[in-house]
XYZ file of C-alpha atoms in Angstrom:
232
model
C -28.221 26.390 -26.067
C -28.390 29.200 -23.653
C -26.603 29.177 -20.391
C -29.463 28.382 -17.965
C -29.855 25.008 -20.177
C -26.338 24.120 -20.275
C -25.772 24.294 -16.490
C -29.443 22.200 -15.895
C -28.068 19.630 -17.910
C -24.555 19.851 -16.129
C -26.460 19.502 -13.011
C -28.530 16.255 -14.303
C -25.481 14.198 -15.343
C -23.920 15.051 -12.274
C -26.998 14.062 -10.186
C -27.520 10.747 -12.100
C -23.555 10.157 -11.683
C -23.859 10.750 -8.046
C -26.950 8.369 -7.724
C -25.338 5.458 -9.934
C -22.400 5.496 -8.012
C -23.687 5.514 -4.164
C -26.248 2.760 -5.641
C -22.946 0.739 -6.877
C -21.057 1.543 -3.591
C -24.113 0.652 -1.281
C -24.774 -2.888 -3.358
C -20.705 -3.183 -2.815
C -20.736 -2.911 0.438
C -22.921 -5.577 1.432
C -22.036 -8.112 -1.295
C -18.271 -8.297 -1.221
C -16.800 -9.586 1.920
C -13.715 -9.338 3.916
C -11.517 -12.553 3.362
C -9.624 -13.668 6.611
C -6.327 -11.550 6.306
C -4.534 -14.873 8.044
C -5.694 -16.867 4.079
C -2.852 -14.584 2.592
C -0.558 -13.052 5.145
C 0.377 -16.704 6.221
C 1.307 -17.769 2.561
C 5.243 -17.850 2.932
C 8.114 -19.977 1.903
C 9.335 -23.166 3.564
C 13.125 -22.046 5.189
C 15.403 -25.290 4.787
C 18.796 -24.716 7.444
C 21.657 -26.565 7.516
C 21.775 -27.943 11.302
C 24.233 -24.618 12.051
C 21.263 -22.517 10.927
C 22.364 -21.332 7.973
C 20.087 -21.170 5.051
C 20.037 -24.203 2.339
C 16.937 -22.362 0.584
C 13.111 -21.338 0.474
C 10.578 -23.193 -1.053
C 6.775 -21.979 -1.317
C 4.517 -19.709 -3.578
C 6.006 -16.561 -1.775
C 9.217 -15.442 0.106
C 8.015 -13.942 2.749
C 8.502 -14.287 6.675
C 6.005 -13.386 8.889
C 7.174 -11.394 11.506
C 5.041 -9.688 14.766
C 4.368 -5.898 14.977
C 6.496 -6.077 18.183
C 9.507 -7.600 16.503
C 9.453 -4.457 13.743
C 11.699 -1.468 14.740
C 9.348 1.817 15.504
C 11.699 3.453 13.090
C 10.971 0.982 10.391
C 7.154 1.310 10.483
C 7.648 5.066 10.776
C 9.764 4.989 7.808
C 6.866 3.299 6.009
C 4.050 5.567 7.425
C 6.549 8.506 6.179
C 6.183 7.256 3.080
C 3.180 5.819 2.292
C 0.540 7.472 4.947
C 1.681 9.615 7.244
C -1.584 10.283 9.088
C -2.379 6.530 9.448
C -3.378 6.265 12.976
C -5.369 9.469 12.713
C -7.414 8.717 9.395
C -10.257 6.786 8.432
C -9.951 3.823 5.902
C -10.200 6.050 3.132
C -8.646 9.723 2.688
C -11.195 11.943 0.600
C -8.568 14.365 0.499
C -5.839 12.038 -0.974
C -7.794 10.936 -3.213
C -8.534 14.543 -4.604
C -4.835 15.350 -4.894
C -4.237 11.549 -6.788
C -6.778 12.817 -9.239
C -5.157 16.518 -9.836
C -2.098 14.200 -9.903
C -2.883 12.030 -12.544
C -4.437 14.891 -14.620
C -1.186 17.031 -14.659
C 0.967 13.303 -15.732
C -1.379 11.587 -18.077
C -1.781 8.822 -15.264
C 1.231 8.699 -13.985
C 0.581 9.827 -10.787
C 0.416 8.042 -7.209
C -3.316 6.499 -6.302
C -3.692 8.530 -2.998
C -4.239 5.726 -1.521
C -4.005 4.907 2.990
C -2.002 2.196 3.982
C -5.468 -0.048 4.386
C -6.456 0.988 1.227
C -2.984 -0.687 -0.314
C -3.766 -3.692 1.859
C -6.544 -4.572 0.970
C -5.979 -3.979 -2.598
C -2.300 -6.100 -2.245
C -3.960 -8.813 -0.126
C -7.475 -9.365 -1.374
C -7.728 -8.140 -4.998
C -6.100 -7.692 -8.253
C -3.784 -4.773 -9.820
C -6.029 -3.481 -12.500
C -7.074 0.473 -12.708
C -10.613 0.378 -12.709
C -13.869 1.638 -11.143
C -15.351 -1.357 -9.721
C -11.836 -2.583 -7.978
C -11.721 1.001 -6.597
C -14.980 0.484 -5.117
C -14.424 -2.924 -3.827
C -11.177 -1.849 -2.460
C -12.918 1.320 -0.093
C -15.596 -1.010 0.925
C -12.772 -3.721 1.486
C -11.082 -1.020 3.886
C -14.058 0.579 5.405
C -14.589 -3.062 6.421
C -10.961 -3.509 7.727
C -11.260 -0.881 9.887
C -14.528 -1.807 11.610
C -13.128 -5.510 12.261
C -9.296 -4.858 13.128
C -7.345 -2.417 15.333
C -4.707 -0.399 13.228
C -1.762 -2.289 14.842
C -3.381 -5.571 13.531
C -3.792 -3.552 9.917
C -0.282 -2.356 9.809
C 1.309 -5.220 10.903
C -0.269 -7.512 8.264
C 0.278 -4.872 5.803
C 4.131 -4.942 6.651
C 4.183 -8.447 6.053
C 2.149 -8.296 2.840
C 3.793 -5.366 0.973
C 6.131 -6.368 -2.221
C 10.117 -4.772 -2.344
C 11.262 -6.667 -5.653
C 13.148 -9.546 -6.085
C 10.893 -11.810 -4.834
C 10.779 -10.182 -1.370
C 7.642 -10.351 0.427
C 7.038 -8.203 3.835
C 9.770 -5.958 5.684
C 11.675 -9.162 7.204
C 12.399 -10.536 3.529
C 13.035 -7.201 1.863
C 15.253 -6.076 5.184
C 16.931 -9.867 4.381
C 17.257 -9.520 0.648
C 18.406 -5.822 0.556
C 20.596 -5.219 3.436
C 21.121 -9.085 4.221
C 20.226 -8.759 7.986
C 17.084 -9.282 9.649
C 14.006 -6.273 9.717
C 14.738 -5.627 13.407
C 18.188 -5.015 12.884
C 17.748 -2.261 10.535
C 18.437 1.184 11.321
C 16.712 4.372 10.803
C 18.548 4.768 7.124
C 18.322 1.184 6.063
C 14.603 1.551 7.020
C 13.919 4.497 5.149
C 15.249 3.059 1.948
C 13.121 0.044 2.560
C 10.351 1.993 2.898
C 11.438 4.041 -0.530
C 11.546 1.578 -2.468
C 8.178 0.475 -2.069
C 6.491 2.408 -3.449
C 7.277 0.865 -7.296
C 10.598 -1.627 -6.758
C 10.882 -1.639 -10.260
C 10.996 2.146 -10.476
C 13.363 2.596 -6.917
C 15.593 -0.228 -7.177
C 18.911 0.633 -8.168
C 19.753 -2.686 -9.426
C 17.056 -3.025 -11.451
C 17.916 -0.587 -13.984
C 20.267 2.643 -14.746
C 18.980 5.966 -13.680
C 17.077 4.583 -10.556
C 19.715 5.486 -7.895
C 18.630 9.568 -8.730
C 14.869 8.375 -8.522
C 15.572 6.684 -5.503
C 17.719 8.923 -3.754
C 15.050 12.057 -4.569
C 12.200 9.240 -2.517
C 14.763 9.009 0.141
C 15.355 12.384 0.831
C 11.391 12.803 0.625
C 10.989 9.900 3.164
C 13.161 11.415 5.436
C 11.381 14.538 5.358
C 8.509 13.224 6.253
C 9.804 11.564 9.411
C 11.137 14.868 10.239
C 7.616 15.929 10.188
């Protein structure tokens, strides 16, 4: 087969792939609905206390205490954005360059790289989808992320995200994460503690120092990465 035939065949295959992908995306956009965020975020534990205010225990499906964005300190919000999506307030629902970098990263690491997802995408996946890695799930994630950006403000998305993300140790959301890791409320965390919490959320099993030996070094490297992004 000569070179021109190879080029024409490659263009044809690429064209077919593009048309199929475009059709799949359009179909998903008009068929995938966005569930009510409150149905997920408001799933929180019932806290039982003694009369003096001390806690007896937490009962419910998920150990979560929901807090409004205004009660989450700015340096904690910034630490999470520094860790996961520095340009959250300026970008769209998804980042083309971020996805491209993730593809290259995964090719280099044989599938162990990051997902290149924005905070909106992460929230869409965590709140409404399963963690499976598939093209179908990724398309649904992009569609829901786009619809979320059209229906809610950035502050609303960030608030729901911060009340949704999992920190390991059975803790969902920054308030419970702060209590589990530092024994204090999220609004009492300093910048260093906020950076540690933000570092862990990417993969608690990989960064939580109490989970397995060797996590301390990985957490320290991730912590420095978050601090550098905070400076930037």
